[in-house]
Steps between C-alpha positions, in 0.01 A plus 500: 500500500789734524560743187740726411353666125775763333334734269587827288784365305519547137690664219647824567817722345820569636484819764098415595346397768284204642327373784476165624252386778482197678126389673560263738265265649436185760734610781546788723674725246659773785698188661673486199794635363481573140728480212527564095714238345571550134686252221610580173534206247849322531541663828445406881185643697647781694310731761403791410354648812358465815272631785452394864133471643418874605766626242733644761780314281531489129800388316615507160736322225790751367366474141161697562601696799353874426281324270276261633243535852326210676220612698215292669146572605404197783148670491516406130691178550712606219837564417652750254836591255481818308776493255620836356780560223454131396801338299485234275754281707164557741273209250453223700226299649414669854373273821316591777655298862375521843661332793391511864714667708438329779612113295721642269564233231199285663197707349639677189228498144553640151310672215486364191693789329402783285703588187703843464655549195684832444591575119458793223 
């Protein structure tokens, strides 16, 4: 019953912006601390981003630093990534995670992934 569904991907050119959102479902969504995975073809998944429950902490690869902004809204159960100045080393497939934070490891779910792809 859990579910993690990414939307708002999609097709956009190099220096634009998108916005992905995550609607999560089946388990207390503000115990969890939430992450955007991404993974280009060829390449490794590699995180992207990350925010704790009551987003007191949010962390961030190098690559998208200045760029990118998680956000959450626990009212919403929902979990956010505005990308801004989008490159084309950005296209990749982009995956919602959630992990518990108090059985890290234990309790931890994934989207299915929605596709970014960044080209003129």
């Amino acid at each position: 019953q859990v579910q993690l569904v990414e939307s708002g991907g999609g097709l956009v050119q190099p220096g634009g912006s998108l916005r992905l959102s995550c609607a999560a479902s089946g388990f207390t969504f503000s115990n969890y601390v939430m992450r955007w995975y991404r993974q280009a073809p060829g390449k490794e998944r590699e995180l992207v981003a990350s925010i704790s429950s009551a987003s007191s902490n949010r962390n961030y690869a190098d690559f998208v630093k200045g760029r990118f902004t998680i956000s959450r809204d626990n009212a919403k159960n929902t979990v956010y990534l505005q990308m801004d100045s989008l490159k084309s080393e950005d296209t990749a497939v982009y995956y919602c995670n959630a992990e518990f934070r108090s059985a890290p490891r234990k309790y931890v779910y994934w989207g299915q992934g929605t596709q970014v792809t960044v080209s003129s």
